Tab-separated table of C-alpha atoms and ligand atoms in Angstrom:
chain	number	residue	atom	x	y	z
P	11	UNK	CA	110.866	116.033	72.214
P	12	UNK	CA	108.994	113.791	70.081
P	13	UNK	CA	106.217	111.624	71.258
P	14	UNK	CA	106.654	108.453	72.076
P	15	UNK	CA	104.021	105.422	71.069
P	16	UNK	CA	100.689	106.103	71.249
P	17	UNK	CA	100.376	101.689	72.147
P	18	UNK	CA	101.902	101.443	75.694
P	19	UNK	CA	99.920	103.871	76.141
P	20	UNK	CA	97.408	102.792	75.475
P	21	UNK	CA	97.441	100.084	77.776
P	22	UNK	CA	94.885	99.447	80.392
P	23	UNK	CA	96.459	98.795	83.712
P	24	UNK	CA	96.075	95.536	85.481
P	25	UNK	CA	93.149	96.033	87.861
P	26	UNK	CA	95.401	93.525	90.260
P	27	UNK	CA	98.133	95.079	90.148
P	28	UNK	CA	96.437	97.707	91.578
P	29	UNK	CA	94.850	95.998	93.867
P	30	UNK	CA	98.933	94.346	94.872
P	31	UNK	CA	100.192	97.588	95.665
P	32	UNK	CA	98.258	98.318	98.421
P	33	UNK	CA	98.059	94.663	99.676
P	34	UNK	CA	101.503	95.059	99.853
P	35	UNK	CA	101.702	98.407	101.680
P	36	UNK	CA	98.742	97.353	104.103
P	37	UNK	CA	100.949	94.269	107.223
P	38	UNK	CA	99.313	92.002	107.495
P	39	UNK	CA	96.713	91.256	105.302
P	40	UNK	CA	95.041	88.439	103.055
P	41	UNK	CA	96.198	88.494	99.485
P	42	UNK	CA	93.887	86.937	97.957
P	43	UNK	CA	94.121	89.043	94.883
P	44	UNK	CA	96.576	87.232	92.886
P	45	UNK	CA	96.856	83.737	91.028
P	46	UNK	CA	100.109	82.411	92.069
P	47	UNK	CA	100.093	78.815	93.651
P	48	UNK	CA	100.951	78.939	97.276
P	49	UNK	CA	103.423	75.896	96.610
P	50	UNK	CA	106.686	75.251	96.636
P	51	UNK	CA	107.666	74.104	92.411
P	52	UNK	CA	108.715	70.526	93.669
P	53	UNK	CA	112.403	68.807	94.439
P	54	UNK	CA	113.549	66.606	92.254
P	55	UNK	CA	112.580	70.090	89.728
P	56	UNK	CA	114.854	72.090	91.463
P	57	UNK	CA	117.640	69.484	91.454
P	58	UNK	CA	117.260	69.457	87.745
P	59	UNK	CA	117.241	72.315	87.283
P	60	UNK	CA	120.379	73.266	89.288
P	61	UNK	CA	122.572	70.180	88.150
P	62	UNK	CA	121.730	71.975	84.693
P	63	UNK	CA	123.551	74.624	85.570
P	64	UNK	CA	126.934	73.106	86.710
P	65	UNK	CA	126.617	70.328	83.590
P	66	UNK	CA	127.041	74.834	82.081
P	67	UNK	CA	123.563	74.196	80.136
P	68	UNK	CA	123.421	77.540	80.650
P	69	UNK	CA	123.284	78.670	76.908
P	70	UNK	CA	121.163	80.524	73.869
P	71	UNK	CA	119.240	77.306	72.919
P	72	UNK	CA	117.106	77.073	69.839
P	73	UNK	CA	114.117	79.467	69.512
P	74	UNK	CA	111.906	77.515	69.895
P	75	UNK	CA	113.681	75.345	73.144
P	76	UNK	CA	116.185	72.387	73.595
P	77	UNK	CA	114.815	69.491	71.175
P	78	UNK	CA	114.943	66.887	74.151
P	79	UNK	CA	112.499	68.948	76.074
P	80	UNK	CA	109.854	69.724	72.580
P	81	UNK	CA	110.269	65.859	71.774
P	82	UNK	CA	109.162	65.277	75.533
P	83	UNK	CA	106.090	67.861	74.871
P	84	UNK	CA	105.501	65.976	71.703
P	85	UNK	CA	105.094	63.055	73.310
P	86	UNK	CA	102.819	64.819	76.147
P	87	UNK	CA	99.994	65.909	74.092
P	88	UNK	CA	100.128	63.235	72.303
P	89	UNK	CA	99.461	60.921	75.237
P	90	UNK	CA	97.447	63.494	77.495
P	91	UNK	CA	96.038	66.241	74.330
P	92	UNK	CA	95.320	63.691	71.456
P	93	UNK	CA	97.179	66.378	68.411
P	94	UNK	CA	99.963	64.079	66.535
P	95	UNK	CA	102.915	66.634	66.066
P	96	UNK	CA	105.873	66.875	65.266
P	97	UNK	CA	109.276	68.751	66.916
P	98	UNK	CA	108.391	71.772	64.801
P	99	UNK	CA	104.639	72.450	66.484
P	100	UNK	CA	106.359	72.738	69.273
P	101	UNK	CA	107.353	76.451	70.015
P	102	UNK	CA	108.722	76.979	74.144
P	103	UNK	CA	109.001	80.425	75.424
P	104	UNK	CA	109.884	81.942	78.405
P	105	UNK	CA	106.348	81.782	80.681
P	106	UNK	CA	103.060	80.878	78.150
P	107	UNK	CA	102.318	84.918	78.506
P	108	UNK	CA	105.014	84.980	75.670
P	109	UNK	CA	103.528	82.063	73.898
P	110	UNK	CA	100.422	84.094	73.589
P	111	UNK	CA	102.311	87.145	72.074
P	112	UNK	CA	104.397	84.963	70.295
P	113	UNK	CA	100.713	83.821	68.453
P	114	UNK	CA	99.249	87.384	68.127
P	115	UNK	CA	102.642	88.835	67.005
P	116	UNK	CA	102.235	86.097	63.747
P	117	UNK	CA	98.346	86.122	63.497
P	118	UNK	CA	97.367	90.362	63.416
P	119	UNK	CA	97.476	92.516	61.351
P	120	UNK	CA	96.561	96.425	62.728
P	121	UNK	CA	93.168	96.900	63.195
P	122	UNK	CA	92.252	93.897	63.101
P	123	UNK	CA	89.369	92.210	65.287
P	124	UNK	CA	90.196	89.289	68.530
P	125	UNK	CA	86.834	88.196	69.671
P	126	UNK	CA	87.905	87.614	73.841
P	127	UNK	CA	85.851	86.914	76.531
P	128	UNK	CA	85.100	89.041	78.541
P	129	UNK	CA	84.764	88.208	82.193
P	130	UNK	CA	88.681	87.326	81.236
P	131	UNK	CA	92.237	87.920	82.037
P	132	UNK	CA	93.470	91.106	81.107
P	133	UNK	CA	96.312	90.745	79.158
P	134	UNK	CA	95.200	89.412	76.353
P	135	UNK	CA	93.440	93.226	75.851
P	136	UNK	CA	97.092	94.178	76.489
P	137	UNK	CA	98.790	92.328	74.448
P	138	UNK	CA	95.489	92.819	71.340
P	139	UNK	CA	96.803	96.182	71.683
P	140	UNK	CA	100.177	96.044	71.770
P	141	UNK	CA	100.460	93.322	68.875
P	142	UNK	CA	98.568	96.102	67.315
P	143	UNK	CA	95.236	93.902	67.222
P	144	UNK	CA	91.978	95.400	68.142
P	145	UNK	CA	89.555	93.335	71.497
P	146	UNK	CA	86.170	93.234	70.246
P	147	UNK	CA	84.626	91.327	74.235
P	148	UNK	CA	82.826	88.273	73.434
P	149	UNK	CA	79.725	88.063	76.723
P	150	UNK	CA	80.514	85.040	79.168
P	151	UNK	CA	77.026	84.425	81.424
P	152	UNK	CA	76.996	83.297	85.372
P	153	UNK	CA	73.885	82.191	83.609
P	154	UNK	CA	74.654	79.558	81.743
P	155	UNK	CA	77.664	79.110	84.124
P	156	UNK	CA	80.381	81.258	83.160
P	157	UNK	CA	80.594	79.451	79.763
P	158	UNK	CA	81.056	80.493	76.526
P	159	UNK	CA	77.742	80.252	73.838
P	160	UNK	CA	78.013	79.688	70.530
P	161	UNK	CA	75.543	83.101	69.340
P	162	UNK	CA	76.804	84.353	71.826
P	163	UNK	CA	79.764	85.143	69.666
P	164	UNK	CA	78.019	84.605	66.413
P	165	UNK	CA	76.819	88.441	66.953
P	166	UNK	CA	80.476	90.195	68.025
P	167	UNK	CA	81.923	88.488	64.020
P	168	UNK	CA	82.692	91.308	62.596
P	169	UNK	CA	84.255	91.490	58.517
P	170	UNK	CA	87.359	92.387	60.912
P	171	UNK	CA	87.762	89.793	62.842
P	172	UNK	CA	90.388	87.641	62.848
P	173	UNK	CA	90.906	84.697	65.903
P	174	UNK	CA	88.611	84.216	69.010
P	175	UNK	CA	90.263	83.714	72.304
P	176	UNK	CA	88.992	80.880	74.412
P	177	UNK	CA	90.751	80.274	77.359
P	178	UNK	CA	89.536	76.478	79.342
P	179	UNK	CA	89.577	76.102	82.127
P	180	UNK	CA	88.332	79.958	83.209
P	181	UNK	CA	90.841	82.566	84.915
P	182	UNK	CA	88.591	84.886	86.829
P	183	UNK	CA	85.541	82.054	86.823
P	184	UNK	CA	87.016	78.618	86.759
P	185	UNK	CA	84.421	77.491	84.282
P	186	UNK	CA	85.118	74.776	81.981
P	187	UNK	CA	83.126	74.171	79.174
P	188	UNK	CA	82.136	70.587	77.947
P	189	UNK	CA	83.504	68.604	74.315
P	190	UNK	CA	80.363	69.801	72.626
P	191	UNK	CA	80.438	74.019	73.092
P	192	UNK	CA	84.710	74.200	72.093
P	193	UNK	CA	83.848	72.071	69.862
P	194	UNK	CA	80.874	73.885	68.672
P	195	UNK	CA	83.162	76.725	68.802
P	196	UNK	CA	85.793	75.455	65.833
P	197	UNK	CA	83.547	74.750	64.222
P	198	UNK	CA	82.239	78.421	64.154
P	199	UNK	CA	85.695	80.254	63.676
P	200	UNK	CA	85.686	77.221	60.519
P	201	UNK	CA	82.504	79.248	58.743
P	202	UNK	CA	84.017	82.607	59.248
P	203	UNK	CA	87.524	81.507	59.004
P	204	UNK	CA	89.041	83.038	61.901
P	205	UNK	CA	91.572	81.145	64.124
P	206	UNK	CA	91.579	80.737	67.611
P	207	UNK	CA	93.752	80.603	70.128
P	208	UNK	CA	92.674	78.063	72.468
P	209	UNK	CA	94.736	79.534	76.663
P	210	UNK	CA	94.947	75.625	78.636
P	211	UNK	CA	97.019	76.415	80.920
P	212	UNK	CA	94.399	75.057	83.462
P	213	UNK	CA	93.821	72.724	81.760
P	214	UNK	CA	95.301	69.928	85.535
P	215	UNK	CA	92.784	71.339	87.160
P	216	UNK	CA	89.389	70.018	86.448
P	217	UNK	CA	87.690	68.962	88.669
P	218	UNK	CA	84.501	67.988	87.314
P	219	UNK	CA	84.696	66.932	83.800
P	220	UNK	CA	87.772	66.069	80.975
P	221	UNK	CA	89.722	68.953	79.744
P	222	UNK	CA	89.406	68.818	76.080
P	223	UNK	CA	92.040	70.422	73.853
P	224	UNK	CA	90.236	72.856	71.012
P	225	UNK	CA	92.551	71.540	68.697
P	226	UNK	CA	91.759	68.066	68.488
P	227	UNK	CA	88.524	69.911	66.178
P	228	UNK	CA	90.673	71.530	64.256
P	229	UNK	CA	94.971	71.619	64.197
P	230	UNK	CA	95.033	73.786	61.407
P	231	UNK	CA	93.565	76.698	63.206
P	232	UNK	CA	94.231	75.726	66.463
P	233	UNK	CA	97.188	77.576	68.604
P	234	UNK	CA	97.075	75.533	71.912
P	235	UNK	CA	98.371	77.536	74.260
P	236	UNK	CA	100.262	75.617	77.562
P	237	UNK	CA	102.721	76.452	80.243
P	238	UNK	CA	104.612	74.779	83.532
P	239	UNK	CA	103.166	77.625	85.793
P	240	UNK	CA	100.338	76.369	87.153
P	241	UNK	CA	100.369	72.512	86.274
P	242	UNK	CA	103.653	72.240	88.686
P	243	UNK	CA	103.241	75.220	91.297
P	244	UNK	CA	107.004	76.621	88.536
P	245	UNK	CA	105.002	80.881	87.805
P	246	UNK	CA	108.657	82.004	87.926
P	247	UNK	CA	110.784	79.994	86.320
P	248	UNK	CA	108.853	81.558	82.811
P	249	UNK	CA	108.217	78.376	80.966
P	250	UNK	CA	105.408	78.189	78.513
P	251	UNK	CA	105.452	76.757	75.090
P	252	UNK	CA	102.291	76.227	72.397
P	253	UNK	CA	102.032	73.740	69.828
P	254	UNK	CA	100.907	75.021	66.424
P	255	UNK	CA	100.493	73.843	63.081
P	256	UNK	CA	103.056	75.405	60.362
P	257	UNK	CA	103.102	78.065	59.361
P	258	UNK	CA	102.634	79.423	61.696
P	259	UNK	CA	104.762	77.783	64.397
P	260	UNK	CA	107.959	78.979	61.526
P	261	UNK	CA	107.082	82.469	62.413
P	262	UNK	CA	106.383	82.032	65.839
P	263	UNK	CA	110.119	80.350	66.442
P	264	UNK	CA	111.428	83.080	64.135
P	265	UNK	CA	109.993	85.846	66.091
P	266	UNK	CA	111.476	84.253	69.600
P	267	UNK	CA	114.687	85.697	68.425
P	268	UNK	CA	114.441	89.389	68.904
P	269	UNK	CA	111.721	88.668	70.358
P	270	UNK	CA	112.887	86.590	73.817
P	271	UNK	CA	116.160	84.719	72.296
P	272	UNK	CA	114.932	81.728	73.659
P	273	UNK	CA	114.124	80.595	77.428
P	274	UNK	CA	116.993	80.210	80.075
P	275	UNK	CA	118.571	76.716	79.641
P	276	UNK	CA	118.766	75.903	82.715
P	277	UNK	CA	114.772	75.965	83.407
P	278	UNK	CA	114.307	74.225	80.051
P	279	UNK	CA	115.625	71.254	81.575
P	280	UNK	CA	113.968	71.572	84.595
P	281	UNK	CA	111.111	71.573	82.554
P	282	UNK	CA	111.753	67.827	81.012
P	283	UNK	CA	112.351	66.764	84.658
P	284	UNK	CA	108.779	68.494	85.877
P	285	UNK	CA	107.001	66.415	82.712
P	286	UNK	CA	109.419	63.527	82.657
P	287	UNK	CA	109.827	62.842	86.101
P	288	UNK	CA	106.414	62.025	89.898
P	289	UNK	CA	103.047	63.323	88.504
P	290	UNK	CA	101.519	62.717	92.177
P	291	UNK	CA	102.023	66.511	93.204
P	292	UNK	CA	100.102	67.395	90.270
P	293	UNK	CA	96.789	65.824	91.604
P	294	UNK	CA	98.065	66.445	95.242
P	295	UNK	CA	97.640	70.196	93.697
P	296	UNK	CA	94.977	69.322	92.109
P	297	UNK	CA	92.980	68.500	95.507
P	298	UNK	CA	94.011	70.697	97.309
P	299	UNK	CA	92.528	73.325	95.090
P	300	UNK	CA	89.296	71.670	95.450
P	301	UNK	CA	88.738	71.403	99.025
P	302	UNK	CA	89.311	75.249	98.699
P	303	UNK	CA	87.116	75.056	96.188
P	304	UNK	CA	84.492	73.713	98.299
P	305	UNK	CA	85.241	74.814	101.314
P	306	UNK	CA	84.745	79.071	99.711
P	307	UNK	CA	81.702	78.062	98.543
P	308	UNK	CA	79.876	76.267	102.235
P	309	UNK	CA	81.164	79.857	103.293
P	310	UNK	CA	79.606	81.415	100.506
P	311	UNK	CA	76.738	79.026	100.941
P	312	UNK	CA	76.748	79.971	104.993
P	313	UNK	CA	76.517	84.018	103.799
P	314	UNK	CA	74.197	83.112	101.465
P	315	UNK	CA	76.483	85.284	99.190
P	316	UNK	CA	77.289	81.271	96.518
P	317	UNK	CA	76.205	81.942	93.015
P	318	UNK	CA	78.489	78.562	91.063
P	319	UNK	CA	80.293	76.288	91.884
P	320	UNK	CA	84.177	76.311	89.417
P	321	UNK	CA	85.530	73.211	87.381
P	322	UNK	CA	88.595	73.896	87.255
P	323	UNK	CA	91.289	76.721	87.659
P	324	UNK	CA	91.641	78.284	91.210
P	325	UNK	CA	89.853	81.152	90.781
P	326	UNK	CA	86.070	82.243	92.280
P	327	UNK	CA	83.982	85.142	91.164
P	328	UNK	CA	81.932	86.024	94.004
P	329	UNK	CA	79.273	89.521	93.151
P	330	UNK	CA	79.008	91.668	95.592
P	331	UNK	CA	76.725	94.560	93.769
P	332	UNK	CA	74.966	94.160	97.185
P	333	UNK	CA	77.295	96.138	98.128
P	334	UNK	CA	76.050	98.818	95.257
P	335	UNK	CA	79.467	99.586	95.637
P	336	UNK	CA	82.356	99.922	91.507
P	337	UNK	CA	84.155	97.022	91.690
P	338	UNK	CA	87.287	98.814	92.257
P	339	UNK	CA	86.057	100.356	95.205
P	340	UNK	CA	84.842	97.319	96.727
P	341	UNK	CA	88.209	96.317	96.412
P	342	UNK	CA	89.948	99.432	97.841
P	343	UNK	CA	87.528	99.481	100.959
P	344	UNK	CA	87.520	95.680	101.662
P	345	UNK	CA	91.628	96.618	101.589
P	346	UNK	CA	91.475	99.105	104.070
P	347	UNK	CA	88.382	97.616	106.456
P	348	UNK	CA	88.314	94.077	105.949
P	349	UNK	CA	92.554	94.042	104.609
P	350	UNK	CA	91.204	91.467	102.693
P	351	UNK	CA	92.705	92.116	98.698
P	352	UNK	CA	90.604	91.158	95.817
P	353	UNK	CA	90.797	91.310	91.982
P	354	UNK	CA	88.018	93.667	91.177
P	355	UNK	CA	85.784	91.508	88.335
P	356	UNK	CA	85.794	94.797	86.166
P	357	UNK	CA	89.520	94.586	85.134
P	358	UNK	CA	88.084	91.196	83.227
P	359	UNK	CA	85.903	92.647	81.362
P	360	UNK	CA	83.542	94.920	81.548
P	361	UNK	CA	80.393	92.349	81.863
P	362	UNK	CA	82.421	91.745	85.663
P	363	UNK	CA	81.953	94.773	87.265
P	364	UNK	CA	79.152	93.844	90.430
P	365	UNK	CA	82.203	90.987	90.543
P	366	UNK	CA	85.423	90.371	92.765
P	367	UNK	CA	87.318	86.869	92.201
P	368	UNK	CA	88.884	85.321	94.778
P	369	UNK	CA	91.593	83.093	94.597
P	370	UNK	CA	92.148	79.988	95.692
P	371	UNK	CA	96.310	79.140	95.591
P	372	UNK	CA	96.376	80.759	99.269
P	373	UNK	CA	96.245	78.277	102.362
P	374	UNK	CA	93.248	77.568	103.877
P	375	UNK	CA	92.834	78.914	106.457
P	376	UNK	CA	93.926	82.766	105.144
P	377	UNK	CA	91.313	81.927	102.001
P	378	UNK	CA	88.384	80.640	104.938
P	379	UNK	CA	88.890	84.139	106.968
P	380	UNK	CA	89.575	86.060	104.078
P	381	UNK	CA	86.229	85.021	102.331
P	382	UNK	CA	84.836	85.481	105.570
P	383	UNK	CA	85.447	88.767	106.130
P	384	UNK	CA	84.822	89.827	102.773
P	385	UNK	CA	80.949	88.036	102.794
P	386	UNK	CA	80.680	90.255	105.852
P	387	UNK	CA	82.079	93.236	104.390
P	388	UNK	CA	78.937	92.871	102.398
P	389	UNK	CA	76.741	92.126	103.971
P	390	UNK	CA	77.599	95.724	106.798
P	391	UNK	CA	77.537	97.301	103.366
P	392	UNK	CA	73.817	96.181	102.112
P	393	UNK	CA	72.458	97.070	105.813
P	394	UNK	CA	74.383	100.092	106.417
P	395	UNK	CA	72.915	101.476	102.741
P	396	UNK	CA	68.866	100.484	103.767
P	397	UNK	CA	69.657	101.977	106.563
P	398	UNK	CA	70.238	105.098	105.331
P	399	UNK	CA	67.760	104.458	102.734
P	400	UNK	CA	64.555	104.570	105.938
P	401	UNK	CA	65.634	107.677	106.891
X	29	LIG	C1	94.804	82.488	81.582
X	29	LIG	C2	96.366	82.021	82.082
X	29	LIG	N1	97.005	82.432	80.678
X	29	LIG	C3	98.135	82.025	80.641
X	29	LIG	C4	98.942	82.693	81.663
X	29	LIG	C5	100.581	83.526	82.146
X	29	LIG	O1	100.941	81.922	83.123
X	29	LIG	P1	103.213	82.724	82.485
X	29	LIG	O2	103.411	83.109	81.712
X	29	LIG	O3	103.571	82.277	83.489
X	29	LIG	O4	103.249	80.581	82.171
X	29	LIG	C6	98.407	83.060	83.167
X	29	LIG	C7	98.667	83.540	84.268
X	29	LIG	O5	97.583	83.849	84.814
X	29	LIG	C8	96.948	82.671	83.103
X	29	LIG	O6	96.285	83.177	84.217
């Protein structure tokens, strides 16, 4: 038989999934590997979807989404992000995962290079591969709080570079860049005539500091990516959106047609209810994540493994290099010995091979217990390595 297409076979497997698959088969295991809010979707959002379905709003919609939702998003990005756009610049998709792919599809020619953060969310690389592009990683150093520095990015630019991907707040580090840092990256993109895809899906989950919308510095070259998943605990509803300048927005909307047709109609009405309904729940979830972040940092300080304080999102990277294990082996062994699942750093990029990611989207007691066990495991490994060295 003729060979299958190469690109899907070139996709790297997500290390998060790899651990997840073992974790679901490990009874009583503490799950700190996935980035999924553990809060229920607020009741008024569920009711809005129910009502929409009962009213027959169960059809295909415009590819870029229903007009009332897009109008509400125009208002949201004006108020929250300081962007002055029209409905035609809003593309609602089945989750922001597709918004990202949608942007790559519209921007990339085969062989075009895309700068992505290392460590960064592994899906960027997979999508770039599928879209025919080439991933180039720019380093994020812990010494700089895992925030991107223009000089490091600039070194990676070649004549083939076309796009810079930024993720702020960051998955997996929880780092939040300053307004000045974001502005400098957009200015770099202007100097080299690059596009910017700014993944801001954690924009509402910032504990210290303010969110910065990269597109404010150049709305003509920045595509902003947002989601209902994290802000309203709506991961399974699959509603995200991109804000893009024209003609990019037109082509993104067009590319939705053959790929996904549109996002689910009842879920788009639910998203509208999320946006226009009570917002207290967003602040409550943010406070809960912040409290968990503080608790985890306390445990790390007590155990001598504290390195930095994430300022946003719901993740922390923990340096486990003392255990002298590859991060995949570390995670598998930790699961076996201590029944704790976390994500191997290497899945986020080569720079994170001595780290693991812990998700704070887990109930407090489990989280604290899981991190304690993780620290104990590192200590036990370090002691046994020392003992072996003395012998
Ligand atoms: C950085 C980042 N961007 C985008 C997404 C996609 O979210 P969704 O497709 O649920 O909107 C995620 C999900 O984990 C993420 O961590």
